[in-house]
mmCIF file of C-alpha atoms in Angstrom:
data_model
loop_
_atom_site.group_PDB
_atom_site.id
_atom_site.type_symbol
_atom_site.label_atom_id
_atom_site.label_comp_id
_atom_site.label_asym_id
_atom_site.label_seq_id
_atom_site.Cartn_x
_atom_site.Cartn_y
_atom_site.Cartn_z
ATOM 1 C CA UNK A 10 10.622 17.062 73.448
ATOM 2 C CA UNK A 11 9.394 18.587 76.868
ATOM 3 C CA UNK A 12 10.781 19.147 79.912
ATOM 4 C CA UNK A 13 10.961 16.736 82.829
ATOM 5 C CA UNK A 14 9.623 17.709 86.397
ATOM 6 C CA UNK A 15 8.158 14.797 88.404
ATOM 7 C CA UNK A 16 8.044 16.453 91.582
ATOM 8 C CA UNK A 17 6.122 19.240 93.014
ATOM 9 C CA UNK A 18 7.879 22.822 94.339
ATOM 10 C CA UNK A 19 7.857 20.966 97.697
ATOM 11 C CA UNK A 20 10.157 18.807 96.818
ATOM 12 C CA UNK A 21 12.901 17.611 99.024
ATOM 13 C CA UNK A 22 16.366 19.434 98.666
ATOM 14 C CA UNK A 23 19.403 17.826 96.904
ATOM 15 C CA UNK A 24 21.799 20.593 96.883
ATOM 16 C CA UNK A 25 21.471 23.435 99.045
ATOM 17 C CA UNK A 26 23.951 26.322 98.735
ATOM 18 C CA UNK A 27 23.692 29.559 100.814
ATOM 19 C CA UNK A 28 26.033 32.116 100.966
ATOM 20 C CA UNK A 29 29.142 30.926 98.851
ATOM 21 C CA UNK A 30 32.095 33.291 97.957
ATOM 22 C CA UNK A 31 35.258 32.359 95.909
ATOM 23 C CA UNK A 32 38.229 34.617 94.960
ATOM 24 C CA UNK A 33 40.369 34.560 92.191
ATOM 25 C CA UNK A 34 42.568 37.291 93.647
ATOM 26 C CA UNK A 35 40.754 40.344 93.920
ATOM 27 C CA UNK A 36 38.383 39.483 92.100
ATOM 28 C CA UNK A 37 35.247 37.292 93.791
ATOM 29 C CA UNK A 38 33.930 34.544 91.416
ATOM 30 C CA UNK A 39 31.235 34.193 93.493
ATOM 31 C CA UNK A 40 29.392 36.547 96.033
ATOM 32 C CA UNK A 41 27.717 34.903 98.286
ATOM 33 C CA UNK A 42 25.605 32.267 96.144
ATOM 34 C CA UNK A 43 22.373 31.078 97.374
ATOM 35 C CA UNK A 44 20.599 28.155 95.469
ATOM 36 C CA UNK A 45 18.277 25.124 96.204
ATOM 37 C CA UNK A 46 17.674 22.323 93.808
ATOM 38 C CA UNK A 47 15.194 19.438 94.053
ATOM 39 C CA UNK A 48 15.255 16.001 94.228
ATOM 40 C CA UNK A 49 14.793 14.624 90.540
ATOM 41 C CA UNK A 50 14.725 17.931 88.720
ATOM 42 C CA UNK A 51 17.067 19.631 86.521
ATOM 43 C CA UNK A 52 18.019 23.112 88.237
ATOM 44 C CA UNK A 53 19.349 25.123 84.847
ATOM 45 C CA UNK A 54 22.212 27.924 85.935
ATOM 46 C CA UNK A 55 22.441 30.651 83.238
ATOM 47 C CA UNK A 56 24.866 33.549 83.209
ATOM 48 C CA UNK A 57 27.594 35.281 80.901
ATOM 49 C CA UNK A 58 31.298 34.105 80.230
ATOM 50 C CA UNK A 59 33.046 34.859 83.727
ATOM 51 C CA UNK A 60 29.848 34.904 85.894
ATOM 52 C CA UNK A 61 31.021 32.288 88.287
ATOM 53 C CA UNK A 62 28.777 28.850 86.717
ATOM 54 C CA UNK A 63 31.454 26.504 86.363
ATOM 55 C CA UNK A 64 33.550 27.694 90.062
ATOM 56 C CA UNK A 65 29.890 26.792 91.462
ATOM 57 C CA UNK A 66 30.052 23.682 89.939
ATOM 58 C CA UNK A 67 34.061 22.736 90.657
ATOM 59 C CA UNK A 68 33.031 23.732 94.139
ATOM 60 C CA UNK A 69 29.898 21.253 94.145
ATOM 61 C CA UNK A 70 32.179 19.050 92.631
ATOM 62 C CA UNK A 71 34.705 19.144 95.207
ATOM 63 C CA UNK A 72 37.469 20.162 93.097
ATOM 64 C CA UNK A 73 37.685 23.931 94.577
ATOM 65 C CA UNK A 74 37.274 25.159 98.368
ATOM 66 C CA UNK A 75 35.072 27.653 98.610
ATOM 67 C CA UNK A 76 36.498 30.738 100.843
ATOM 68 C CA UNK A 77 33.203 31.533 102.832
ATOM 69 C CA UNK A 78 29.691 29.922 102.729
ATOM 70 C CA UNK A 79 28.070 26.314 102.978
ATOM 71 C CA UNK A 80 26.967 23.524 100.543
ATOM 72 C CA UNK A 81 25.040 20.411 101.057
ATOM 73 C CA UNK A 82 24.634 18.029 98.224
ATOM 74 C CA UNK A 83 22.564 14.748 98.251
ATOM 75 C CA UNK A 84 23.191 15.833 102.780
ATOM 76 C CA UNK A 85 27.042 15.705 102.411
ATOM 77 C CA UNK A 86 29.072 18.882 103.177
ATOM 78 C CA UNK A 87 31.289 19.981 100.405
ATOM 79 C CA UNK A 88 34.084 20.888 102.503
ATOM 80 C CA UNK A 89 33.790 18.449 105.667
ATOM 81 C CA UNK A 90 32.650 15.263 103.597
ATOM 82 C CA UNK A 91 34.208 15.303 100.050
ATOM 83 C CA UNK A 92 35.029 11.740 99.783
ATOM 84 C CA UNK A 93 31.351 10.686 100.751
ATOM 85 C CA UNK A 94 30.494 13.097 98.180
ATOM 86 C CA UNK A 95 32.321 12.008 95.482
ATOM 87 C CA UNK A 96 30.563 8.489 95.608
ATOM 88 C CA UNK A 97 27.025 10.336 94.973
ATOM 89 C CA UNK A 98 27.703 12.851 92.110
ATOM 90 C CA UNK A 99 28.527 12.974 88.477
ATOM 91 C CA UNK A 100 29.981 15.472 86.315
ATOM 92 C CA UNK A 101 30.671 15.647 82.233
ATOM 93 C CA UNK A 102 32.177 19.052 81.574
ATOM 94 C CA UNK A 103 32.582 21.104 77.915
ATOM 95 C CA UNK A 104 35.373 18.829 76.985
ATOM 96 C CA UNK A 105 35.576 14.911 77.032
ATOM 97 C CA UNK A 106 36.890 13.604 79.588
ATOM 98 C CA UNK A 107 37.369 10.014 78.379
ATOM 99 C CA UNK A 108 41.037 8.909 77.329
ATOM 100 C CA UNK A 109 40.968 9.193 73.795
ATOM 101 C CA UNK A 110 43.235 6.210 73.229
ATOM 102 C CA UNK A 111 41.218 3.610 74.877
ATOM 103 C CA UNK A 112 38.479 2.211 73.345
ATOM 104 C CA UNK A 113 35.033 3.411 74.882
ATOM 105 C CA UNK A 114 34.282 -0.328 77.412
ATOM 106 C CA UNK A 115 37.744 0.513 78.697
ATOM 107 C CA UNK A 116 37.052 4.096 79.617
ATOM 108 C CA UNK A 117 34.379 2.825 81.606
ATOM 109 C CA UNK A 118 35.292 -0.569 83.234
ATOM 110 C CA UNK A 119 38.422 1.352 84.479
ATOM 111 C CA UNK A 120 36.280 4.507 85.983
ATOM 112 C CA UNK A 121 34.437 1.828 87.127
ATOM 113 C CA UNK A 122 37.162 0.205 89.417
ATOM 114 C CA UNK A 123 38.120 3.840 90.392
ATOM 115 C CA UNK A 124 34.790 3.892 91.988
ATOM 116 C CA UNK A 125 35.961 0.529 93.516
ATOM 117 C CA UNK A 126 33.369 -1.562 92.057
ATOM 118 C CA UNK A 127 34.197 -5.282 91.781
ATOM 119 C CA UNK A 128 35.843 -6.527 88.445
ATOM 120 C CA UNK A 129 32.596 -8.628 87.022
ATOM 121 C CA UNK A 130 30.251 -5.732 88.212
ATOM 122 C CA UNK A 131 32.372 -2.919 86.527
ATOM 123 C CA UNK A 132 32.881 -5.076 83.394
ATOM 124 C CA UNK A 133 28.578 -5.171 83.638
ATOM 125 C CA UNK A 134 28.012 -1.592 84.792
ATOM 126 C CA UNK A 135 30.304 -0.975 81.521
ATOM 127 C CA UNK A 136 28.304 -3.208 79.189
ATOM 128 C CA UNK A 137 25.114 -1.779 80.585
ATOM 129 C CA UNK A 138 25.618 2.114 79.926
ATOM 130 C CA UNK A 139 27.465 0.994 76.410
ATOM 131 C CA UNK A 140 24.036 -0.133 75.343
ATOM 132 C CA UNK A 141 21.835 2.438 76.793
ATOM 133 C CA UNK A 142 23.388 5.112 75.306
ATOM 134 C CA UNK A 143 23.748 3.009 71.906
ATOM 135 C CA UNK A 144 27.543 2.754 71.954
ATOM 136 C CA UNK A 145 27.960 -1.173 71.828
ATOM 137 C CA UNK A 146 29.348 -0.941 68.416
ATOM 138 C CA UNK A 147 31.470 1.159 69.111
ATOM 139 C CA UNK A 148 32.912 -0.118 72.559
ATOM 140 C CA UNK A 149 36.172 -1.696 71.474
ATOM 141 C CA UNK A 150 36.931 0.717 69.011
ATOM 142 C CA UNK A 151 39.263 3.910 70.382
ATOM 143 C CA UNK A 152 37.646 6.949 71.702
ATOM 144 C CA UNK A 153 39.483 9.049 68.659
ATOM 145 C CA UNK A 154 37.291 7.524 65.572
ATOM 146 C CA UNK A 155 34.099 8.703 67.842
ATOM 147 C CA UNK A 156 32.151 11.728 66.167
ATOM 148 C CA UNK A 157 31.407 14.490 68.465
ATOM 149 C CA UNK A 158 28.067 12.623 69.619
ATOM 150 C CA UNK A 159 29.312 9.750 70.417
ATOM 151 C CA UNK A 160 31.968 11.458 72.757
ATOM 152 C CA UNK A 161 29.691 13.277 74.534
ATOM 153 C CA UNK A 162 26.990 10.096 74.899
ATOM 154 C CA UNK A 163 30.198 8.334 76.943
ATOM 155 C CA UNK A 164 31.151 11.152 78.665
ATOM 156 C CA UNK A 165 27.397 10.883 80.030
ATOM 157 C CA UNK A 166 27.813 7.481 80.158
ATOM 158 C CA UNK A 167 31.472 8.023 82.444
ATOM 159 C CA UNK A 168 29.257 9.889 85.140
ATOM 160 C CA UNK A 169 26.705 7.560 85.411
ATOM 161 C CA UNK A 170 28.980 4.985 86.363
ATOM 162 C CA UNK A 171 28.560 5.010 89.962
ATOM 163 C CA UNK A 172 24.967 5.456 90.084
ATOM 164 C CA UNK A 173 24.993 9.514 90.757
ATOM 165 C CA UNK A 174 22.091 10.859 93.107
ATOM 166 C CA UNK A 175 23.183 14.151 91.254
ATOM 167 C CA UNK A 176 24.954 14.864 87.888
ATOM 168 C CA UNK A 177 26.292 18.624 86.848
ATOM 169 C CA UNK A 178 25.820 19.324 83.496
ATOM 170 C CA UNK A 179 28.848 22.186 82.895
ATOM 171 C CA UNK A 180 27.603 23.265 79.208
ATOM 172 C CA UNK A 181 27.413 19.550 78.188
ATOM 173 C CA UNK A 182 26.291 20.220 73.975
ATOM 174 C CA UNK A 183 28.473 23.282 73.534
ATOM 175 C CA UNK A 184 29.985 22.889 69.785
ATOM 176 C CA UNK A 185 27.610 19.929 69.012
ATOM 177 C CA UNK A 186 25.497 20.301 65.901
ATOM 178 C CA UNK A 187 21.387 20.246 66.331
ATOM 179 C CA UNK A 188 20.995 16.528 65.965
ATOM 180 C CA UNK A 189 23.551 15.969 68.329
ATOM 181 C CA UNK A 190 22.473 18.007 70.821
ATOM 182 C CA UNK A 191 18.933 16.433 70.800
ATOM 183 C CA UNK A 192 20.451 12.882 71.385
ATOM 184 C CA UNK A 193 21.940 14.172 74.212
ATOM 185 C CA UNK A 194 19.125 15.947 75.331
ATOM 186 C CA UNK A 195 16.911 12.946 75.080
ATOM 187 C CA UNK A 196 19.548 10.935 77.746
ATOM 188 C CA UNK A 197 19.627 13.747 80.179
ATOM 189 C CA UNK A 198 15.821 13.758 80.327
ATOM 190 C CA UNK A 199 15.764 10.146 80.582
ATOM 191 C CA UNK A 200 18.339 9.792 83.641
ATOM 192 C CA UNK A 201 15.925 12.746 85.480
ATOM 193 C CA UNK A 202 13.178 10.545 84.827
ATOM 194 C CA UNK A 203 14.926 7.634 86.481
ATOM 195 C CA UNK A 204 15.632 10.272 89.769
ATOM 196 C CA UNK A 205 18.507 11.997 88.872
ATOM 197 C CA UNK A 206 18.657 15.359 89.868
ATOM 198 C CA UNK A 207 20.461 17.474 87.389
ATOM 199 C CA UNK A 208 22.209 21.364 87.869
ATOM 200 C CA UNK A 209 22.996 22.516 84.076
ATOM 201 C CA UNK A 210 25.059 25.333 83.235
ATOM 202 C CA UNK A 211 24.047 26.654 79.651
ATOM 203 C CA UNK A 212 24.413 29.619 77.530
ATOM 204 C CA UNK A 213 21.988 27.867 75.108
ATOM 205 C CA UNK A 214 18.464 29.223 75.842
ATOM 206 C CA UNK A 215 16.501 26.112 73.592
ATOM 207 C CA UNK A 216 18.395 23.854 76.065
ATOM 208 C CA UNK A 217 17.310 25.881 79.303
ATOM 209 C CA UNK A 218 13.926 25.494 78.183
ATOM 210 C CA UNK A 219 14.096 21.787 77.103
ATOM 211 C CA UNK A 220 15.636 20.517 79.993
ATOM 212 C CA UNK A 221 14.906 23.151 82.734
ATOM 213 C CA UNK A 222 12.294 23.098 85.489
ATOM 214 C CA UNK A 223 13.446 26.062 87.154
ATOM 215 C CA UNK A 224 16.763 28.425 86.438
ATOM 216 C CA UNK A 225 18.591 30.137 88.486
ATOM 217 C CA UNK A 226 20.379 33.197 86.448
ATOM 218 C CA UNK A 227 24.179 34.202 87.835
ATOM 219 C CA UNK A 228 26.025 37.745 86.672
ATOM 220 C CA UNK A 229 29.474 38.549 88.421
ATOM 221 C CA UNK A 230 29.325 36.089 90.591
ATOM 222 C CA UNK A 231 26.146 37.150 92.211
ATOM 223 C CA UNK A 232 22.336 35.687 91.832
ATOM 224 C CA UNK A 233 20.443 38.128 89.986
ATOM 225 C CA UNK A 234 16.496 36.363 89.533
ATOM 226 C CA UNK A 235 15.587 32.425 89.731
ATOM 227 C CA UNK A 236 12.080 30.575 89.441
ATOM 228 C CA UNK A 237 10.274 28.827 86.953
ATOM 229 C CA UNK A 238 10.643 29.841 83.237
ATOM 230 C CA UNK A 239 7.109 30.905 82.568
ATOM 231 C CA UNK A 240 7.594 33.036 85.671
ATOM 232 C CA UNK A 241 11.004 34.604 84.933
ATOM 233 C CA UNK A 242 9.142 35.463 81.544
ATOM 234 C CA UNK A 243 6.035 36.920 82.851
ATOM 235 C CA UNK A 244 8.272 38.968 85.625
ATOM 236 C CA UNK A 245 10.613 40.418 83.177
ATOM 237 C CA UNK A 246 8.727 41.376 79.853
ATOM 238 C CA UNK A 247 4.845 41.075 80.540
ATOM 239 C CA UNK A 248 2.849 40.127 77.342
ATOM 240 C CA UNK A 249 2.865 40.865 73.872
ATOM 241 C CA UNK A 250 0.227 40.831 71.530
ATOM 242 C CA UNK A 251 0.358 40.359 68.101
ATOM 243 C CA UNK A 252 -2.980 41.421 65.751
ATOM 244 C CA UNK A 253 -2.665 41.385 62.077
ATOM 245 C CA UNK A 254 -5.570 42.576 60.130
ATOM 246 C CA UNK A 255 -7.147 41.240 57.200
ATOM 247 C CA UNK A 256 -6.303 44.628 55.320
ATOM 248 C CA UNK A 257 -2.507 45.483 55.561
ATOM 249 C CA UNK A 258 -3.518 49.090 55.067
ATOM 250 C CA UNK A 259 -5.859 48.743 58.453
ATOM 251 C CA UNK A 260 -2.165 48.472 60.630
ATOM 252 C CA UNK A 261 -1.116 52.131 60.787
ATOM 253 C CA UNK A 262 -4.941 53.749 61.712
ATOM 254 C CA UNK A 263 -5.347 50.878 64.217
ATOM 255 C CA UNK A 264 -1.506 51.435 65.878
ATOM 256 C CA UNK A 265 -2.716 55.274 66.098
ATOM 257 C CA UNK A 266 -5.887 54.918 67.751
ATOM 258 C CA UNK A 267 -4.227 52.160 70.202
ATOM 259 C CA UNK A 268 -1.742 54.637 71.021
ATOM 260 C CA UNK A 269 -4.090 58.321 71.050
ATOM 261 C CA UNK A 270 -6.422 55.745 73.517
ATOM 262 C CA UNK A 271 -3.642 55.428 75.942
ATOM 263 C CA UNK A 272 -4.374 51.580 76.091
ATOM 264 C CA UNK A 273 -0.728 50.967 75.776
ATOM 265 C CA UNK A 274 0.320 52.441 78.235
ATOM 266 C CA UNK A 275 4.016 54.503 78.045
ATOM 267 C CA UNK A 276 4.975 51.104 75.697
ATOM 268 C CA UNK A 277 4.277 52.251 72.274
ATOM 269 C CA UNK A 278 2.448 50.071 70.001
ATOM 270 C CA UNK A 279 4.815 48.550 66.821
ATOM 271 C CA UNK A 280 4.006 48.537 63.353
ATOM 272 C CA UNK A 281 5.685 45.417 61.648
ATOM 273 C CA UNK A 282 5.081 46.011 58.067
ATOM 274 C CA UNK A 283 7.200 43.029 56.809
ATOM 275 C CA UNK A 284 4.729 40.542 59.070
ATOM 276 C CA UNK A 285 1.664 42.455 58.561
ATOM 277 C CA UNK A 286 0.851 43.173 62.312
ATOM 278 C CA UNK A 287 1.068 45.128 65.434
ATOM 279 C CA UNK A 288 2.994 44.776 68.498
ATOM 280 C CA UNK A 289 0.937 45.547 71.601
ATOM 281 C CA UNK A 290 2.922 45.505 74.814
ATOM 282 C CA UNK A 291 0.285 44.546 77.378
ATOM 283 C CA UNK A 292 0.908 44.382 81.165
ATOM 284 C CA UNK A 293 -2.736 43.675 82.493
ATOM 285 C CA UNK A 294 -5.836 41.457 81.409
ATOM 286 C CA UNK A 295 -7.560 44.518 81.704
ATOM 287 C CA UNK A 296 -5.351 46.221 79.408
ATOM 288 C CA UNK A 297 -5.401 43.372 76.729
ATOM 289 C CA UNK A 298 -9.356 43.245 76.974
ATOM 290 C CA UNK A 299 -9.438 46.951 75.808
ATOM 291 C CA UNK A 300 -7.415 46.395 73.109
ATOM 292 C CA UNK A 301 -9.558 43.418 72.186
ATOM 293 C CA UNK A 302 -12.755 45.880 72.159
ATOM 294 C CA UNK A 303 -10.790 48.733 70.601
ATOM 295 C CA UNK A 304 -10.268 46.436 67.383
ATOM 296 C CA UNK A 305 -13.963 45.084 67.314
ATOM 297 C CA UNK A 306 -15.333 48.582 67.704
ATOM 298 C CA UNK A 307 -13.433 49.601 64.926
ATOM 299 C CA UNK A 308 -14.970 47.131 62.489
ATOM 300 C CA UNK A 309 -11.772 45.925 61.925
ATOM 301 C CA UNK A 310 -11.641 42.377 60.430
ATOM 302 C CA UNK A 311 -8.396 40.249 61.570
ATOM 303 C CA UNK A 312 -6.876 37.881 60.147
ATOM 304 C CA UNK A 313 -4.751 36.597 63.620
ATOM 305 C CA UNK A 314 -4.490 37.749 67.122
ATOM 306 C CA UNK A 315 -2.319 36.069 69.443
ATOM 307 C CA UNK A 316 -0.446 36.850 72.305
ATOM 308 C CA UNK A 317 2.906 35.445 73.314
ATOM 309 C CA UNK A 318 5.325 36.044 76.395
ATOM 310 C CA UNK A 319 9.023 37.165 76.018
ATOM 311 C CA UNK A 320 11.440 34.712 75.066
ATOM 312 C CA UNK A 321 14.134 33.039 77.528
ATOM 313 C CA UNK A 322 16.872 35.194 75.066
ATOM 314 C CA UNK A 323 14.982 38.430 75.546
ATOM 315 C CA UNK A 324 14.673 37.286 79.263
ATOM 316 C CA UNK A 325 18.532 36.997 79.298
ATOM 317 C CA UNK A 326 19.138 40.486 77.822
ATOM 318 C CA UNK A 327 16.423 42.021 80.410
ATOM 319 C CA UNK A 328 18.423 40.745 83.334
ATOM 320 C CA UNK A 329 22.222 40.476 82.152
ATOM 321 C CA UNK A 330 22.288 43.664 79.651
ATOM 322 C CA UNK A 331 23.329 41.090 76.711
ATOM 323 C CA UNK A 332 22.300 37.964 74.932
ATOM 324 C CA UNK A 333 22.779 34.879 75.605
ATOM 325 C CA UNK A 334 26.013 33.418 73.026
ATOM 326 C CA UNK A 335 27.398 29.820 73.103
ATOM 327 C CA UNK A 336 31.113 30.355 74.139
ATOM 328 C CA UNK A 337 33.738 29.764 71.690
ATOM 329 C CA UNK A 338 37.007 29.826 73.703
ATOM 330 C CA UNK A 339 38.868 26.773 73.056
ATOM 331 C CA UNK A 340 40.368 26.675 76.676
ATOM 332 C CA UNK A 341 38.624 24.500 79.782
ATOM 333 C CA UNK A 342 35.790 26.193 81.108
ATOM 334 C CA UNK A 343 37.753 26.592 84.002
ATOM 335 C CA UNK A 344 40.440 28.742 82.810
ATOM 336 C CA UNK A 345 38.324 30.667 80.468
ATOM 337 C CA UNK A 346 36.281 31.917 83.653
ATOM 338 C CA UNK A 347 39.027 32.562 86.018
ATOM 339 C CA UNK A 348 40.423 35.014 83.428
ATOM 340 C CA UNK A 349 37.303 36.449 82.658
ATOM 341 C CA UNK A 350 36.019 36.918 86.524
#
């Protein structure tokens, strides 16, 4: 599965945030908040418990007035145009928002004629996203015999109803099992591919990279680094390169004459016995070149050399001072993060 990105960095805008500040109390949720996100891309938000992702979202969502700063989504105004907004975005949150006791074609014929569509083309737009997210089986049967899946396929299936320009993702696969997950996955990538443009708060880093084409990383409220992945990697940690000789008993002599060359730099190299290898911290082409010719003047023989950037996790902990987790408060996003901020 790869990401989806079928437009170029010059993309047109769809939501365009600068500035944005919300209190809870004392205590500012956000702090001044500035974020662009294109046109048929997914824009992936990471951040700790409490660092303001789903107040951004309830505030591009119209369900919370920001205190200072502007947002523009799909060219409405948040705060001046919320009920032309409404008719352009979708949202599925943590927890399903589907009534449990109707079966799954009610759920959505009656969002449907929410959104004011007529009766025969909400009973369609119902049939419709039953099939394409493989729920017509299931449609007359309550929402309480779905599995976890299946929930959070009609919960997508709920926001696409009115034909969203944009869709926020508020840590859509949290509690799902692998499988799961990659179902879900699989939609999201196929509504960006259909021009949906797509912001996705996550604490789960495989997601971020699956679905991401750029992040934009939030800690108390504030924005602390964005960009591409591969850049946010190459920014924060450099390279690493691994060489495992042929001889185990090569790894300690070569780590020493690395380190007594100085082609490491202040980064010492690491000796993984368990793997068989070195760690080589490089920061330069130059400097991985002479570490290349250090090895081949030695005479060493290798079995592997490869080199590798940081991962998104190690990314995370650069930036935020922690790891990434997935959260496990039972409570609503909402109220878990206002107590936390």
């Amino acid at each position: 599965m790869t990401r989806t990105d079928n437009h170029s960095d010059g993309g047109k805008p769809a939501v365009t945030v600068r500035g944005l500040v919300k209190h809870y109390g004392a205590t500012k949720a956000l702090d001044g908040v500035d974020l662009d996100v294109r046109e048929g891309t997914v824009m992936g938000v990471l951040g700790p418990n409490g660092a303001g992702k789903t107040t951004l979202v309830r505030i591009l969502s119209t369900l919370l007035t920001p205190d200072a700063g502007r947002a523009l989504v799909a060219g409405y105004d948040v705060v001046r145009q919320p009920r032309q907004l409404r008719r352009t975005i979708g949202l599925t949150g943590q927890y399903a928002s589907v009534d449990e006791k109707l079966p799954g074609w009610e759920n959505l014929y009656l969002i449907g004629r929410l959104l004011d569509l007529p009766r025969k083309r909400a009973r369609a737009r119902a049939d419709e996203l039953l099939e394409r997210f493989s729920l017509t089986e299931a449609a007359r049967r309550p929402v309480h015999t779905y599995s976890g899946g299946m929930r959070r396929r009609l919960d997508l299936a709920a926001s696409m109803i009115g034909h969203p320009a944009v869709l926020y993702l508020d840590e859509p696969t949290t509690g799902l099992d692998p499988r799961t997950r990659n179902e879900v996955w699989a939609e999201v990538q196929a509504m960006v591919g259909d021009g949906v443009t797509v912001l996705l708060t996550t604490q789960y880093m495989e997601e971020a990279e699956q679905l991401a084409s750029e992040l934009t990383v939030i800690d108390r409220g504030r924005v602390i680094a964005g960009g591409g992945i591969e850049e946010l990697k190459a920014k924060v940690g450099g390279r690493t390169l691994r060489v495992r000789p042929l001889d185990p008993a090569e790894l300690r002599p070569l780590a020493r004459m690395l380190d007594e060359l100085g082609i490491t730099g202040l980064a010492a190299t690491t000796v993984d016995t368990e793997r068989g290898e070195l760690l080589v911290p490089v920061l330069s082409d130059e400097q991985l070149t002479a570490v290349v010719g250090a090895v081949t003047a030695r005479g060493i023989t290798l079995a592997s050399i490869t080199t590798e950037l940081p991962s998104l996790d190690e990314v995370f902990l650069s930036l935020t001072g922690h790891r990434a987790s997935a959260p496990q408060d039972p409570r609503p996003a909402d109220d878990r993060e206002e107590a936390a901020v």
